[in-house]
């Protein structure tokens, strides 16, 4: 059931997917180009965890994203590139040109020593070269690990080491808005440790002066000239070969490298893109997500190219040079489908209606959002002011680990309900369980959100640490994949996501593990210990409140912690509030009672729940006195 074009068909497809999941997915998979067909559609177990889809099949992702569109769409624009600075020129890259660029990049990587299965780190701004680099890896069977440009040297280093990357592709530097990001310098710092990186390929983008280490660092442009070609054949990949690694935060320790497969990821992202957004041939699609996140991978690069769509790739920020920027882009390129994050909607809403004056947004047909709950007020603003009350808003729920959208309305097909992601897509079996892991069968219900049956794009492992993958997702509730989210389900079976129930924060749609952040803060020599919790924030969704134990009364502690976090993780993880405390609420076994800290951070000082297991209740009074509201 590749095309779902009515509510009835959605219901029917859902039933088909329950009755015969293998036939359901095989039928969708037939849309694609396979070098060799599969022998078996699915085999899996959740305990121990293993998953294979389309076993025995051979394919290449880029043949499906590029080559197969050429007979019909050679001159069709694949990428409309909008630079950070609106005074610079828009670039349009056709499917034919994109294939040539990808082949040139692929040729360069091979000639310079990248082999099938090697891990290649991509640390780039949102420019076409980033897409060329990703697709070039896919063309030759190298595994890309894209690192968000906002991450600092230490985070880059951790990821390079974990994935034992041999190549890095970066740029000299880039502007995001008026802020300069010294990409190459960050890479240089990351490479101060001993890593397996042999070569660093540097795109000249900001044309700023950078350090180039002899025999390690090479400018991309002369190499590309040297290896320019119109075509190289796509390598033959097994269905289950890894396409990429993407790091994401968990509730403990360092970020984990989520590994996605080739075939399952391809089939699922294309299917979900087509049906959720009801993409039609000729639509112009604009997703604002950075390629450093999963939304950037799945719905800014792979899925739209798999559908032969025209996508807008935007380098800049929504407020530079002014908060009309996105709307200017929508008007200029007559964007039909627009996909963004609730935080961005809220921050633009705060500018009022002025930035929208005189903007022609009438080309818009479908709006989408992802990453965090979209609150009522923001929903209405988005619906009325951006969509002129005629565009459905698909509130899409999914995760880095699921690779693609699992719960969503389908535009113009199934109803959109403010603050609800609504229903699981056909092929997706979500359940709610209570704290004992009992599946809740009746409606309405409220519980922990789990997946009861694998989707093709579910993560296969966490890189180099399968035990961690099993522990993180498959051990909490037997025979279920646990998402880490809580949710409610209404009478009609619509899901409303209430947020993370583990120690992961969702700040402006970015996942930040509290343990990772506390580790960074604790590096400060004057900090004895810290505990980080989230609190409701009007723009970011969730803000970061850090309680730090320090006996030194230094005025500069806050600024120093900010600098430290920026250096260790990146600016996105800087706490909004830092309170110096003398102690933290603990149980007798020494465990910090975060539940209480969360309430305090929220300004709730009366109803703190059960405090009988606290060792020393006086610490709470002390914290209350110094609360930052
Ligand atoms: O808590 C959920 C929230 O974002 C988490 C996944 O984060 P990440 O892996 O970074 O992927 C974000 C982009 C797919 C989820 O566990 N989340 C995602 N979408 C929604 C959401 N919360 C509420 N509503 C959504 N639509």
XYZ file of C-alpha atoms and ligand atoms in Angstrom:
655
model
C 0.000 0.000 0.000
C 2.387 2.646 -1.275
C -0.119 5.452 -1.745
C -2.704 6.050 0.929
C -5.156 8.532 -0.487
C -8.175 8.409 1.802
C -9.153 7.825 5.412
C -10.689 4.497 4.431
C -7.498 3.400 2.744
C -5.527 4.376 5.838
C -7.766 2.131 7.960
C -7.542 -0.643 5.429
C -3.769 -0.338 5.183
C -3.516 -0.451 8.952
C -5.514 -3.649 9.080
C -3.463 -5.178 6.244
C -0.274 -4.349 8.085
C -1.545 -6.194 11.156
C -2.854 -9.177 9.228
C 0.238 -9.693 7.130
C 3.102 -7.338 7.914
C 5.525 -9.015 5.535
C 3.200 -8.716 2.552
C 2.424 -5.137 3.525
C 6.073 -4.078 3.526
C 7.052 -6.195 0.530
C 4.396 -4.427 -1.491
C 5.822 -1.028 -0.536
C 9.400 -2.163 -1.141
C 8.519 -3.060 -4.724
C 8.510 0.666 -5.526
C 12.278 0.752 -5.361
C 15.225 -0.320 -7.479
C 16.836 -3.512 -6.190
C 19.992 -4.983 -7.644
C 18.884 -8.334 -6.245
C 15.535 -9.198 -4.637
C 15.176 -10.288 -1.024
C 14.756 -13.886 0.153
C 12.942 -13.078 3.320
C 11.094 -9.898 4.273
C 11.504 -9.968 8.045
C 13.168 -11.886 10.818
C 13.463 -10.536 14.308
C 13.507 -11.059 18.018
C 13.258 -8.404 20.734
C 15.008 -10.619 23.271
C 17.850 -10.920 22.443
C 17.444 -8.085 19.949
C 18.120 -8.695 16.299
C 16.312 -7.377 13.274
C 16.666 -7.935 9.551
C 14.434 -6.643 6.789
C 14.664 -7.676 3.146
C 17.392 -10.191 3.867
C 19.436 -11.256 0.892
C 18.563 -8.166 -1.147
C 21.202 -5.964 -2.761
C 20.727 -2.288 -3.465
C 22.259 1.134 -3.290
C 20.534 4.056 -1.621
C 21.812 6.590 -4.158
C 20.527 4.618 -7.146
C 17.133 5.042 -5.559
C 17.655 8.714 -4.684
C 19.261 9.714 -7.973
C 19.828 7.316 -10.899
C 16.282 6.029 -11.087
C 14.850 9.539 -11.429
C 17.043 10.540 -14.379
C 15.019 9.107 -17.248
C 12.048 11.278 -16.224
C 13.514 14.023 -14.082
C 17.005 14.765 -15.345
C 16.400 18.514 -15.464
C 14.189 18.697 -12.428
C 15.617 20.701 -9.543
C 16.562 18.442 -6.667
C 18.007 21.064 -4.339
C 17.278 24.759 -4.070
C 20.063 26.125 -1.925
C 19.375 29.296 0.051
C 22.541 30.702 1.614
C 22.762 32.226 5.068
C 23.124 35.702 3.640
C 20.109 36.623 1.494
C 22.343 38.862 -0.625
C 24.186 35.807 -1.869
C 22.840 33.822 -4.772
C 20.337 30.983 -4.598
C 21.681 27.846 -6.242
C 19.578 25.271 -8.051
C 20.929 21.758 -8.522
C 19.150 19.422 -10.910
C 18.927 15.666 -10.429
C 21.428 15.175 -13.243
C 23.876 17.626 -11.702
C 23.379 16.130 -8.254
C 24.280 12.688 -9.536
C 27.427 14.097 -11.177
C 28.451 15.868 -7.979
C 27.814 12.789 -5.882
C 29.822 10.640 -8.311
C 32.682 13.133 -8.254
C 32.685 13.185 -4.466
C 32.433 9.399 -4.359
C 35.311 9.070 -6.797
C 37.388 11.456 -4.721
C 36.711 9.537 -1.522
C 37.623 6.207 -3.105
C 40.784 7.555 -4.724
C 41.841 9.138 -1.469
C 41.454 5.843 0.344
C 37.939 5.485 1.739
C 36.751 1.897 1.590
C 33.381 0.220 1.899
C 32.402 0.027 5.561
C 34.768 2.831 6.663
C 33.272 5.468 8.921
C 33.394 9.004 7.580
C 32.642 11.949 9.839
C 30.776 14.853 8.236
C 30.923 18.128 10.192
C 29.479 20.663 7.832
C 27.215 23.666 7.484
C 23.896 23.278 5.677
C 25.313 23.578 2.184
C 24.900 21.325 -0.866
C 28.380 19.878 -0.287
C 27.088 18.320 2.924
C 24.470 16.445 0.927
C 27.038 15.472 -1.734
C 29.259 14.095 1.007
C 26.480 12.062 2.624
C 25.319 10.615 -0.675
C 28.895 9.971 -1.817
C 29.423 7.832 1.266
C 26.219 5.955 0.503
C 27.308 5.494 -3.112
C 30.535 3.735 -2.139
C 29.217 1.987 0.943
C 31.036 4.065 3.537
C 29.096 4.764 6.722
C 28.588 8.436 7.452
C 28.494 9.884 10.910
C 27.193 13.428 10.629
C 27.957 15.620 13.611
C 25.806 18.698 14.196
C 27.748 21.909 13.506
C 26.789 23.242 16.937
C 28.731 20.546 18.774
C 32.032 21.481 20.349
C 35.456 19.854 19.976
C 35.042 17.458 22.890
C 31.754 16.092 21.542
C 33.310 15.688 18.104
C 36.279 13.862 19.575
C 34.067 11.455 21.548
C 32.147 10.620 18.382
C 35.251 10.248 16.204
C 36.781 7.883 18.720
C 33.646 5.832 19.279
C 33.090 5.232 15.567
C 36.826 4.998 14.744
C 36.317 7.345 11.807
C 39.127 7.388 9.272
C 38.048 10.451 7.318
C 36.568 13.805 8.221
C 34.744 16.061 5.792
C 34.331 19.612 7.006
C 34.478 23.248 5.904
C 36.811 26.055 6.888
C 34.008 27.871 8.661
C 30.452 29.059 8.306
C 28.097 31.782 9.399
C 24.804 30.949 11.004
C 23.026 34.259 11.138
C 25.770 36.678 12.123
C 27.596 34.120 14.238
C 30.757 32.579 12.852
C 31.346 28.883 13.470
C 34.998 27.862 13.207
C 34.341 24.359 11.940
C 37.893 23.477 10.951
C 39.297 24.851 14.184
C 36.872 22.673 16.145
C 38.006 19.647 14.150
C 41.659 20.534 14.804
C 40.954 20.611 18.517
C 39.059 17.330 18.361
C 42.017 15.762 16.582
C 44.439 16.686 19.347
C 43.700 13.287 20.845
C 44.993 10.216 19.079
C 42.227 9.137 16.730
C 42.061 6.924 13.639
C 41.488 9.893 11.356
C 43.867 9.801 8.398
C 42.593 12.647 6.272
C 40.531 15.771 6.679
C 38.842 17.136 3.572
C 38.074 20.841 3.906
C 35.516 22.669 1.756
C 36.301 26.325 1.229
C 33.145 28.017 2.287
C 33.814 31.013 4.538
C 37.240 31.464 2.922
C 38.646 32.178 6.340
C 42.216 31.281 7.066
C 42.597 27.902 8.716
C 45.429 25.706 9.861
C 46.148 22.901 7.371
C 48.248 20.021 8.618
C 50.564 18.618 5.989
C 49.619 15.169 4.701
C 46.460 15.173 6.784
C 44.375 18.156 5.666
C 43.380 18.727 2.043
C 41.146 21.306 0.437
C 38.210 19.639 -1.280
C 38.087 21.821 -4.398
C 41.390 20.839 -6.047
C 40.737 17.195 -5.255
C 37.279 17.397 -6.776
C 38.740 18.966 -9.904
C 41.253 16.159 -10.121
C 38.664 13.407 -9.718
C 35.773 15.035 -11.591
C 33.585 12.484 -13.325
C 30.027 12.230 -14.595
C 29.416 8.783 -13.290
C 30.687 6.001 -11.138
C 28.624 2.883 -10.561
C 26.883 2.528 -7.243
C 28.324 -0.118 -4.961
C 26.227 -3.141 -4.234
C 25.106 -3.093 -0.621
C 23.412 -5.739 1.465
C 19.978 -4.730 2.698
C 21.251 -4.776 6.254
C 24.530 -2.935 5.659
C 24.740 0.154 7.834
C 23.912 3.379 6.006
C 24.871 5.720 8.816
C 25.567 6.248 12.481
C 23.969 9.157 14.287
C 24.792 9.927 17.889
C 22.044 10.743 20.320
C 21.849 11.291 24.055
C 20.559 8.691 26.434
C 19.840 8.788 30.121
C 23.278 7.496 31.060
C 26.841 8.076 29.972
C 28.089 9.285 26.636
C 25.862 9.620 23.565
C 25.203 6.396 21.731
C 25.773 5.793 18.054
C 22.407 4.795 16.619
C 22.998 2.578 13.584
C 20.546 2.572 10.681
C 20.381 -0.012 7.933
C 20.137 0.618 4.197
C 17.011 -1.100 2.875
C 14.642 -0.831 5.825
C 15.521 2.810 6.369
C 15.020 3.596 2.702
C 11.629 1.900 2.474
C 10.279 3.391 5.666
C 11.438 6.989 5.245
C 10.092 7.176 1.695
C 6.759 5.564 2.641
C 6.218 7.843 5.628
C 7.248 10.991 3.720
C 4.919 10.254 0.845
C 1.902 9.523 2.993
C 2.255 11.836 5.987
C 2.869 14.923 3.860
C 0.841 13.550 0.943
C 3.698 14.577 -1.286
C 2.723 15.016 -4.940
C 5.087 15.123 -7.869
C 6.070 18.771 -8.408
C 5.672 19.890 -4.792
C 8.385 22.115 -3.358
C 9.329 20.942 0.093
C 11.134 22.886 2.803
C 12.334 21.179 5.967
C 14.217 23.467 8.323
C 16.049 20.729 10.231
C 19.828 20.665 10.267
C 21.441 17.632 8.647
C 23.151 17.015 11.976
C 19.881 15.639 13.386
C 17.779 12.677 12.359
C 15.094 14.906 10.818
C 17.791 16.363 8.588
C 18.870 12.876 7.511
C 15.464 11.326 6.949
C 13.327 14.229 5.776
C 15.775 16.806 4.478
C 17.925 14.454 2.429
C 16.938 10.834 1.948
C 13.126 10.733 1.806
C 12.580 13.761 -0.453
C 15.293 12.582 -2.846
C 13.835 9.065 -2.839
C 10.586 10.640 -4.026
C 12.343 12.779 -6.645
C 11.180 15.932 -4.867
C 12.506 19.487 -5.015
C 13.816 20.393 -1.593
C 14.868 23.723 -0.171
C 18.157 23.533 1.709
C 18.586 26.567 3.930
C 21.901 27.416 5.497
C 20.765 30.177 7.831
C 18.532 30.858 10.785
C 14.868 31.935 10.904
C 15.691 35.356 12.316
C 18.602 36.487 10.169
C 18.673 39.159 8.865
C 15.147 39.472 10.280
C 12.324 37.211 11.435
C 10.719 37.210 7.970
C 13.463 35.084 6.529
C 11.610 31.753 6.326
C 8.509 33.419 4.972
C 10.571 35.161 2.299
C 11.935 31.758 1.306
C 8.455 30.219 1.233
C 7.246 33.064 -0.988
C 10.293 33.080 -3.245
C 10.250 29.357 -3.991
C 6.499 28.822 -3.692
C 6.981 26.199 -1.027
C 4.107 23.712 -0.767
C 5.135 21.621 2.225
C 6.834 23.137 5.252
C 8.245 21.057 8.128
C 9.761 22.587 11.250
C 10.065 22.401 15.046
C 7.727 23.748 17.748
C 10.528 25.802 19.337
C 11.027 27.704 16.110
C 7.296 28.297 15.776
C 7.134 29.662 19.314
C 10.134 31.897 18.867
C 8.763 33.354 15.625
C 5.347 33.774 17.189
C 7.008 35.976 19.805
C 7.826 38.512 17.070
C 4.119 39.058 16.435
C 2.508 39.466 13.014
C 4.766 42.190 11.680
C 7.285 39.819 9.985
C 4.372 38.219 8.109
C 3.014 41.460 6.634
C 2.850 41.396 2.864
C 4.231 37.848 2.616
C 2.500 35.621 0.136
C 2.339 32.201 1.750
C -0.516 30.992 -0.435
C 1.577 28.233 -2.017
C 1.556 26.306 1.282
C -0.583 23.170 1.349
C 0.779 21.207 4.288
C 2.522 22.172 7.529
C 4.388 19.823 9.798
C 6.247 19.803 13.071
C 8.462 17.451 15.001
C 10.691 17.145 18.022
C 8.580 18.188 20.987
C 4.966 18.757 21.899
C 3.334 21.588 19.937
C 1.270 23.522 22.479
C -2.228 24.889 21.746
C -1.210 28.521 21.379
C 1.615 27.767 18.951
C -0.607 25.320 17.048
C -3.231 28.012 16.448
C -0.687 30.607 15.419
C 0.938 28.184 12.982
C -2.429 27.090 11.624
C -3.965 30.547 11.253
C -1.038 32.831 10.465
C 1.178 30.559 8.432
C -1.328 28.120 6.984
C -4.184 30.662 6.529
C -6.450 28.148 8.313
C -6.384 25.881 5.271
C -3.267 23.763 5.757
C -3.373 20.707 7.972
C -0.598 20.501 10.573
C 0.914 17.050 10.800
C 2.381 16.763 14.294
C 4.795 13.924 13.695
C 6.111 11.837 16.571
C 9.276 9.808 16.126
C 12.885 9.497 17.305
C 16.467 9.149 16.121
C 16.098 5.450 16.861
C 12.946 4.941 14.796
C 14.502 6.597 11.739
C 11.118 7.743 10.487
C 7.745 9.120 11.591
C 5.721 6.547 13.555
C 2.709 8.491 14.817
C 1.104 11.202 12.719
C -1.947 12.381 10.896
C -1.819 12.253 7.102
C -2.367 15.656 5.538
C -5.899 16.113 4.188
C -6.533 12.396 4.787
C -6.892 11.906 8.519
C -7.822 14.568 11.065
C -5.208 16.730 12.784
C -5.933 17.414 16.431
C -4.060 20.193 18.257
C -1.488 18.788 20.729
C -2.009 15.229 19.436
C 0.306 13.325 17.143
C -2.869 11.280 16.516
C -2.531 7.695 15.244
C 0.261 5.268 14.447
C 0.866 4.965 10.719
C -0.141 1.735 9.008
C 2.641 -0.732 9.774
C 3.260 0.720 13.231
C 2.057 -1.099 16.334
C 2.314 1.252 19.304
C 1.157 0.298 22.767
C 0.933 1.956 26.172
C 2.038 0.020 29.231
C 1.662 0.727 32.921
C 4.570 0.792 35.380
C 4.499 -3.012 35.617
C 4.792 -3.384 31.877
C 1.174 -4.495 31.468
C -0.215 -3.463 28.118
C -3.192 -1.110 28.488
C -5.874 -2.325 26.130
C -8.702 0.083 26.813
C -9.215 3.739 25.975
C -8.633 6.297 27.285
C -5.288 5.358 28.770
C -2.102 6.923 29.982
C 1.257 5.183 30.238
C 4.656 4.483 28.744
C 4.901 4.459 24.979
C 6.303 1.290 23.403
C 6.520 -0.338 20.000
C 5.248 -3.910 19.912
C 6.439 -4.915 16.430
C 9.460 -3.725 14.449
C 9.237 -1.144 11.687
C 11.781 -1.420 8.848
C 13.652 1.702 9.978
C 14.103 0.795 13.634
C 17.708 1.095 14.779
C 19.708 -2.103 14.400
C 22.187 -1.520 17.175
C 24.195 1.123 18.954
C 27.602 1.234 17.378
C 30.056 -1.203 18.870
C 27.853 -1.830 21.869
C 24.889 -4.059 21.179
C 24.453 -4.735 24.901
C 23.777 -1.040 25.449
C 21.170 -1.081 22.699
C 19.392 -3.998 24.331
C 19.670 -2.448 27.762
C 18.415 0.954 26.645
C 15.441 -0.116 24.573
C 14.488 -3.747 25.041
C 15.037 -4.611 28.695
C 12.615 -2.221 30.423
C 9.513 -4.057 29.180
C 9.807 -7.610 27.863
C 9.233 -8.021 24.156
C 8.684 -4.334 23.575
C 10.839 -1.492 22.285
C 10.595 1.258 24.918
C 10.652 4.785 23.525
C 11.454 6.634 26.763
C 8.298 8.742 26.296
C 5.081 8.949 28.220
C 1.799 9.348 26.360
C -1.947 9.527 26.704
C -4.467 7.883 24.400
C -7.963 9.270 24.000
C -11.261 7.418 23.496
C -10.690 7.281 19.755
C -7.138 5.944 20.024
C -5.287 9.190 19.325
C -1.906 9.563 20.994
C -0.768 12.683 22.788
C 2.888 12.671 23.759
C 3.552 14.026 27.227
C 7.355 13.961 27.093
C 10.362 11.963 28.225
C 10.033 9.853 31.320
C 13.755 9.116 31.572
C 16.621 11.449 32.426
C 16.726 12.991 28.998
C 15.832 16.641 28.464
C 14.267 17.990 25.319
C 15.533 21.527 24.957
C 14.367 23.273 21.798
C 13.834 19.827 20.328
C 17.436 18.815 21.099
C 17.959 15.750 23.202
C 20.297 16.318 26.109
C 21.156 13.596 28.597
C 21.252 14.922 32.157
C 24.102 12.550 33.058
C 26.243 13.845 30.203
C 25.574 17.446 31.174
C 26.264 16.797 34.853
C 29.560 15.124 33.916
C 30.533 18.279 32.037
C 29.541 20.593 34.912
C 31.331 18.394 37.465
C 34.598 18.955 35.622
C 34.669 22.428 37.175
C 37.187 22.220 40.020
C 34.928 24.189 42.375
C 31.869 22.022 41.742
C 31.508 19.035 44.047
C 28.396 17.624 42.444
C 25.489 18.697 40.323
C 21.985 17.658 39.353
C 20.297 18.889 36.238
C 16.548 18.870 35.606
C 14.174 20.416 33.108
C 11.507 23.056 33.689
C 8.744 24.385 31.441
C 10.140 27.109 29.205
C 7.872 29.278 27.048
C 10.049 29.124 23.928
C 12.394 26.170 24.313
C 9.705 23.819 25.604
C 12.073 22.694 28.287
C 14.760 24.802 29.953
C 17.743 23.506 31.905
C 17.973 24.087 35.649
C 21.278 23.084 37.231
C 21.663 22.662 40.980
C 25.356 22.649 41.802
C 27.026 21.960 45.086
C 29.910 24.298 45.606
C 31.301 25.614 48.846
C 33.156 28.402 47.157
C 31.272 31.595 46.783
C 32.673 32.646 43.476
C 30.751 35.226 41.506
C 31.970 33.895 38.211
C 30.786 30.316 38.725
C 27.783 30.675 36.414
C 29.835 32.114 33.562
C 32.538 29.498 34.070
C 30.027 26.665 33.982
C 28.580 28.086 30.775
C 32.019 28.236 29.217
C 32.747 24.697 30.326
C 29.509 23.296 28.945
C 30.043 25.154 25.696
C 33.499 23.612 25.403
C 32.490 20.105 26.416
C 29.176 19.748 24.610
C 28.152 22.921 22.798
C 26.044 26.025 23.334
C 22.761 24.087 23.072
C 23.395 22.472 26.464
C 24.080 25.654 28.471
C 21.878 25.748 31.599
C 19.280 28.512 31.746
C 19.505 28.648 35.526
C 22.326 27.688 37.848
C 21.676 27.590 41.573
C 24.493 27.007 44.011
C 23.320 24.738 46.824
C 24.919 23.193 49.861
C 23.271 19.806 49.427
C 20.892 17.826 47.217
C 17.842 15.845 48.314
C 18.837 12.189 48.613
C 17.376 8.887 49.610
C 19.096 6.790 52.243
C 20.878 4.870 49.532
C 22.350 8.144 48.286
C 20.221 8.506 45.173
C 19.348 12.071 44.208
C 15.583 12.591 44.257
C 15.177 14.302 40.921
C 11.416 14.171 41.200
C 11.676 16.760 43.976
C 14.213 18.878 42.104
C 11.936 18.935 39.060
C 9.093 20.299 41.157
C 11.309 22.904 42.767
C 12.692 24.001 39.400
C 9.114 24.415 38.280
C 8.470 26.746 41.232
C 6.399 24.178 43.100
C 7.460 24.463 46.729
C 4.408 23.116 48.568
C 3.347 19.822 47.048
C 6.588 17.934 46.725
C 5.066 14.482 47.052
C 6.402 11.788 49.328
C 9.521 13.063 51.087
C 9.639 10.350 53.750
C 12.652 8.612 52.231
C 14.754 11.779 52.353
C 17.842 11.619 54.541
C 17.972 15.293 55.350
C 14.858 17.348 54.678
C 16.598 20.578 55.604
C 18.407 20.711 52.256
C 15.043 21.315 50.640
C 14.377 24.406 52.722
C 17.784 25.733 51.797
C 17.126 25.112 48.098
C 13.707 26.786 48.317
C 15.298 29.913 49.702
C 17.617 30.317 46.786
C 15.250 29.215 43.982
C 15.695 31.159 40.750
C 12.265 31.990 39.392
O 10.312 12.920 23.448
C 10.041 12.721 22.077
C 10.301 14.001 21.313
O 11.610 13.908 20.811
C 12.202 12.668 21.207
C 13.119 12.153 20.129
O 14.170 13.039 19.973
P 15.205 12.849 18.788
O 15.687 11.455 18.789
O 16.205 13.927 18.927
O 14.359 13.035 17.488
C 13.694 14.232 17.265
C 13.170 14.260 15.849
C 12.482 13.043 15.412
C 11.027 11.763 21.466
O 11.378 10.688 22.301
N 9.369 14.164 20.197
C 9.604 13.934 18.898
N 8.531 14.254 18.158
C 7.575 14.687 19.005
C 8.107 14.617 20.308
N 7.382 14.974 21.388
C 6.119 15.391 21.180
N 5.552 15.479 19.963
C 6.237 15.146 18.846
N 5.668 15.272 17.660
